[in-house]
CSV table of C-alpha atoms in Angstrom, one decimal:
chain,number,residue,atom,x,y,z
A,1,UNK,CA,0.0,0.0,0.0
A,2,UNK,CA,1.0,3.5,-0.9
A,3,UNK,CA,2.2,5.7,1.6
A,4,UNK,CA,-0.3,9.3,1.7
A,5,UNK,CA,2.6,11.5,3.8
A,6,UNK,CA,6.6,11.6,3.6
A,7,UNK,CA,9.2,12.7,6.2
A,8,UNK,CA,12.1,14.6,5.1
A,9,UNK,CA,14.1,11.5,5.6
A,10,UNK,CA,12.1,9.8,2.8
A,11,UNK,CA,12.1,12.7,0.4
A,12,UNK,CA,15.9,12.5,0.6
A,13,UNK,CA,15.6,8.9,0.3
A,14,UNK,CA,13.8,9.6,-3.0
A,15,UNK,CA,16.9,11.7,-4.0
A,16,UNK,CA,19.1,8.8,-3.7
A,17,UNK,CA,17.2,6.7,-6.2
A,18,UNK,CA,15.7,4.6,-3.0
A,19,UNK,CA,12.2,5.4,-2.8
A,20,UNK,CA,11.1,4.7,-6.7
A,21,UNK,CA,14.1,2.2,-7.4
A,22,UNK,CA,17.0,3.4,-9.7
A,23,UNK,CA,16.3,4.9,-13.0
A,24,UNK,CA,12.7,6.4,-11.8
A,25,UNK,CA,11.7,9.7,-10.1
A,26,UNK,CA,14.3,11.2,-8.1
A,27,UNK,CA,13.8,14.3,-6.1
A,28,UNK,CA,16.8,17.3,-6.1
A,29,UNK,CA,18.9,16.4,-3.4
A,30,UNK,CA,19.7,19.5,-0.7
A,31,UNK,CA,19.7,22.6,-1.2
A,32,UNK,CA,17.8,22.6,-4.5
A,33,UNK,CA,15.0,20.3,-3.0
A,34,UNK,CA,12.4,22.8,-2.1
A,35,UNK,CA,10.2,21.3,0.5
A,36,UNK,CA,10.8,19.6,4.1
A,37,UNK,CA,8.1,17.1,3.7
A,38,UNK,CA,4.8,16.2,1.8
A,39,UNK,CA,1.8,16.0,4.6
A,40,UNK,CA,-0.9,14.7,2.0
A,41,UNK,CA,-0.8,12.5,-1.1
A,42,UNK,CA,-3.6,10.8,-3.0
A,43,UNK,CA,-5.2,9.8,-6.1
A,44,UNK,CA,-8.4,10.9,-5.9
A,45,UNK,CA,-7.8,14.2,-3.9
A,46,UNK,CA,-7.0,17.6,-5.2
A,47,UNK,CA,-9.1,20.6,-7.0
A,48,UNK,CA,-10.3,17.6,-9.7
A,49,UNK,CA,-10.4,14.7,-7.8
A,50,UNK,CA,-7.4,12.9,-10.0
A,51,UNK,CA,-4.6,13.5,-7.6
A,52,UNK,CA,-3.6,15.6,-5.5
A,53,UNK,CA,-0.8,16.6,-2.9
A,54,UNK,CA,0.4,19.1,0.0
A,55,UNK,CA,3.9,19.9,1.0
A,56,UNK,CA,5.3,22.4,3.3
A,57,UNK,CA,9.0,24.2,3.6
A,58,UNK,CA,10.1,25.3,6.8
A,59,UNK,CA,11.4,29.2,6.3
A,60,UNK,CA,14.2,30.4,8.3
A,61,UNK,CA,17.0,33.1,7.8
A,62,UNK,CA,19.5,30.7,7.4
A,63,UNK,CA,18.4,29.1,4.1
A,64,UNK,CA,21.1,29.1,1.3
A,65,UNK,CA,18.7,31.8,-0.9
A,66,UNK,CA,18.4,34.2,1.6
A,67,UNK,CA,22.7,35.1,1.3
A,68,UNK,CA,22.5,35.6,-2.2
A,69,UNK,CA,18.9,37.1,-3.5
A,70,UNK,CA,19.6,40.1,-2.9
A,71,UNK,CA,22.0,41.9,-1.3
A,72,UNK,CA,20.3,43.7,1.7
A,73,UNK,CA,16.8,42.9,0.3
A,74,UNK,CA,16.4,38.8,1.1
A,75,UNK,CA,14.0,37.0,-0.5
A,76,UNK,CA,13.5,33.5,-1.8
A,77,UNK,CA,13.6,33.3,-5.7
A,78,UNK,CA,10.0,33.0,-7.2
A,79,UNK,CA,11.6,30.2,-9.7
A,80,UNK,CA,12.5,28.3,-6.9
A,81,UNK,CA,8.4,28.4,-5.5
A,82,UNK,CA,7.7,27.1,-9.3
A,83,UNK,CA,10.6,24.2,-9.5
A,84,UNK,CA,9.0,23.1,-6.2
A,85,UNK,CA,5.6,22.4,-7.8
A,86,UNK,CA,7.2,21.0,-10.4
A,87,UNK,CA,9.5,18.4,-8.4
A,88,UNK,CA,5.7,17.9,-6.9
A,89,UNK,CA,4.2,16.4,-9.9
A,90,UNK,CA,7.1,14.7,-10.6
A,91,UNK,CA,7.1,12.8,-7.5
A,92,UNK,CA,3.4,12.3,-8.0
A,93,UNK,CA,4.3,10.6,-11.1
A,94,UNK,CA,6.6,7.9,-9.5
A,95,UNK,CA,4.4,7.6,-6.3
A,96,UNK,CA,1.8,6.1,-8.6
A,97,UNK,CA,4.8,3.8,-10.4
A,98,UNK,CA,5.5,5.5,-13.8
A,99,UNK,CA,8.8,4.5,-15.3
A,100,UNK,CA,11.6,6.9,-15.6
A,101,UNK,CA,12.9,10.2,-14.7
A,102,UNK,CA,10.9,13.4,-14.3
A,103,UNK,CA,11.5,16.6,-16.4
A,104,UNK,CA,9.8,19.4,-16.1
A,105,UNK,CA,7.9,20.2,-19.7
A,106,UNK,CA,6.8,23.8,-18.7
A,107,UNK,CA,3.9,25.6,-17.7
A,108,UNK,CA,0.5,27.6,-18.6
A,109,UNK,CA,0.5,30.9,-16.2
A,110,UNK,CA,2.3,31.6,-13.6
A,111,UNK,CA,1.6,34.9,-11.1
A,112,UNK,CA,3.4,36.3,-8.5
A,113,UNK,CA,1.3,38.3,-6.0
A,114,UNK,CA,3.6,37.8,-2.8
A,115,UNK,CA,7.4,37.1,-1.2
A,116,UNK,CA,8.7,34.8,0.8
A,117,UNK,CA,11.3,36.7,3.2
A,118,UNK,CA,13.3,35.6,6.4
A,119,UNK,CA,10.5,36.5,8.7
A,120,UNK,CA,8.3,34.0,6.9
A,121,UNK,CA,7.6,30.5,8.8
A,122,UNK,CA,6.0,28.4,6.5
A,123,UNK,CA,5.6,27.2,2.8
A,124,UNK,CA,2.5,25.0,1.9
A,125,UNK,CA,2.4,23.8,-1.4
A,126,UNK,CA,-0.8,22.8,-3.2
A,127,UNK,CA,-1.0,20.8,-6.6
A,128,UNK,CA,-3.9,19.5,-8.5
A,129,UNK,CA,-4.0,17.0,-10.6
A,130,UNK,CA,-6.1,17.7,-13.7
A,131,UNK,CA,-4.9,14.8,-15.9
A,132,UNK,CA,-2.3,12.0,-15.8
A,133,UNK,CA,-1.2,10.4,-18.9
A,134,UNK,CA,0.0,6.6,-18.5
A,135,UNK,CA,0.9,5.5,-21.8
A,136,UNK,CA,4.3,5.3,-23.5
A,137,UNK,CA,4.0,9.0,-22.7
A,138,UNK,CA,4.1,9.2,-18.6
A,139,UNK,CA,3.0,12.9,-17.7
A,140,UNK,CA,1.2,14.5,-15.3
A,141,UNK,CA,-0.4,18.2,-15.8
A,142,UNK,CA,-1.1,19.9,-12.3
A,143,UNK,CA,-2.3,23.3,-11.4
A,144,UNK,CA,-0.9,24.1,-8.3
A,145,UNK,CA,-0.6,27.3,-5.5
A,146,UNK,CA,2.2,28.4,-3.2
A,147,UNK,CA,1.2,30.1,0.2
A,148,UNK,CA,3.1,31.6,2.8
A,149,UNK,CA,2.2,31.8,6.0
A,150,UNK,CA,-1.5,30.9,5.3
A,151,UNK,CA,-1.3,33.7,2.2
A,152,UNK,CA,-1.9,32.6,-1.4
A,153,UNK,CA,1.4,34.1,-3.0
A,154,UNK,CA,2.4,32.1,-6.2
A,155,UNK,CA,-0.4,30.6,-8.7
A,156,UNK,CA,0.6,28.3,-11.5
A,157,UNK,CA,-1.4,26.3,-14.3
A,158,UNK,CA,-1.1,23.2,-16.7
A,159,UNK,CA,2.4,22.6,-14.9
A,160,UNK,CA,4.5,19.7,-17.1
A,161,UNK,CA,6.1,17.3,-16.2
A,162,UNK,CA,7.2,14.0,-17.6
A,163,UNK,CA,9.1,11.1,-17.3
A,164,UNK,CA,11.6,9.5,-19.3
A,165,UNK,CA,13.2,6.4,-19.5
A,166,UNK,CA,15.6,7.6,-21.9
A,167,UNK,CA,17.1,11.2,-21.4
A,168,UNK,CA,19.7,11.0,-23.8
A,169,UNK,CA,17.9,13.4,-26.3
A,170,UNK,CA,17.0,16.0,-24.2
């Protein structure tokens, strides 16, 4: 039976190539993996009812983004908030058992109406399922939202992503 939550210990698990076996969905390893753990996961949750997940990133002043973007005005790179909803559906994708490795294959709209800064505590990531595609073509297309502290910040829609058993090509 599928496991419906995953400790930070698993997602770096997943990382390693040891939660999906090797050669399947892997998640970024630390720093670029953008979430501390995944709180709810199923197939028949979400805005659609074909999937759907929550995920959460504890914020504290010490994290590698705050150093560098931007000098005397911190705050966590909106592309990060996106790549995180991407390595979402990916690892949706292998939790149900598709074959090979995720890659991100882009996005409908994407809008920006907040900031995560240093003073922020939490991250709680959203994602929707609106369609899986399990043929020789694995993919998943999510819409998904990014909060901060209870706030609605980041919005995206038909996020991409598949997976490949062959990567050669891209």
């Amino acid at each position: 039976m599928k496991q419906n939550s995953y400790s930070y210990e698993d997602l770096i698990l997943c990382g390693k190539g040891e939660l999906f076996g090797p050669g399947n969905a892997q998640l970024p390893q630390p720093p670029m993996l953008m979430f501390d753990r995944i709180t709810e996961i199923s197939e028949s949750g979400g805005d659609y009812g074909k999937g759907g997940m929550t995920a959460e990133l504890d914020i504290n002043k010490d994290l590698w983004f705050f150093d560098c973007h931007f000098n005397e005005d911190p705050v966590m790179p909106g592309c990060l908030g996106v790549d995180a909803m991407w390595q979402l559906v990916g690892f949706y994708l292998g939790w149900l058992g598709g074959p090979g490795r995720g890659r991100a294959l882009g996005s409908g709209q994407v809008k920006f109406t907040g900031q995560v800064l240093p003073s922020s505590k939490k991250v709680t990531y959203k994602v929707s399922l609106s369609r899986v595609i399990a043929r020789k073509l694995y993919m998943g297309i999510a819409d998904a939202t990014m909060e901060v502290d209870g706030k609605t910040i980041y919005e995206a829609t038909n996020l991409r992503v598949g997976l490949f058993t062959d990567t050669s090509a891209f």
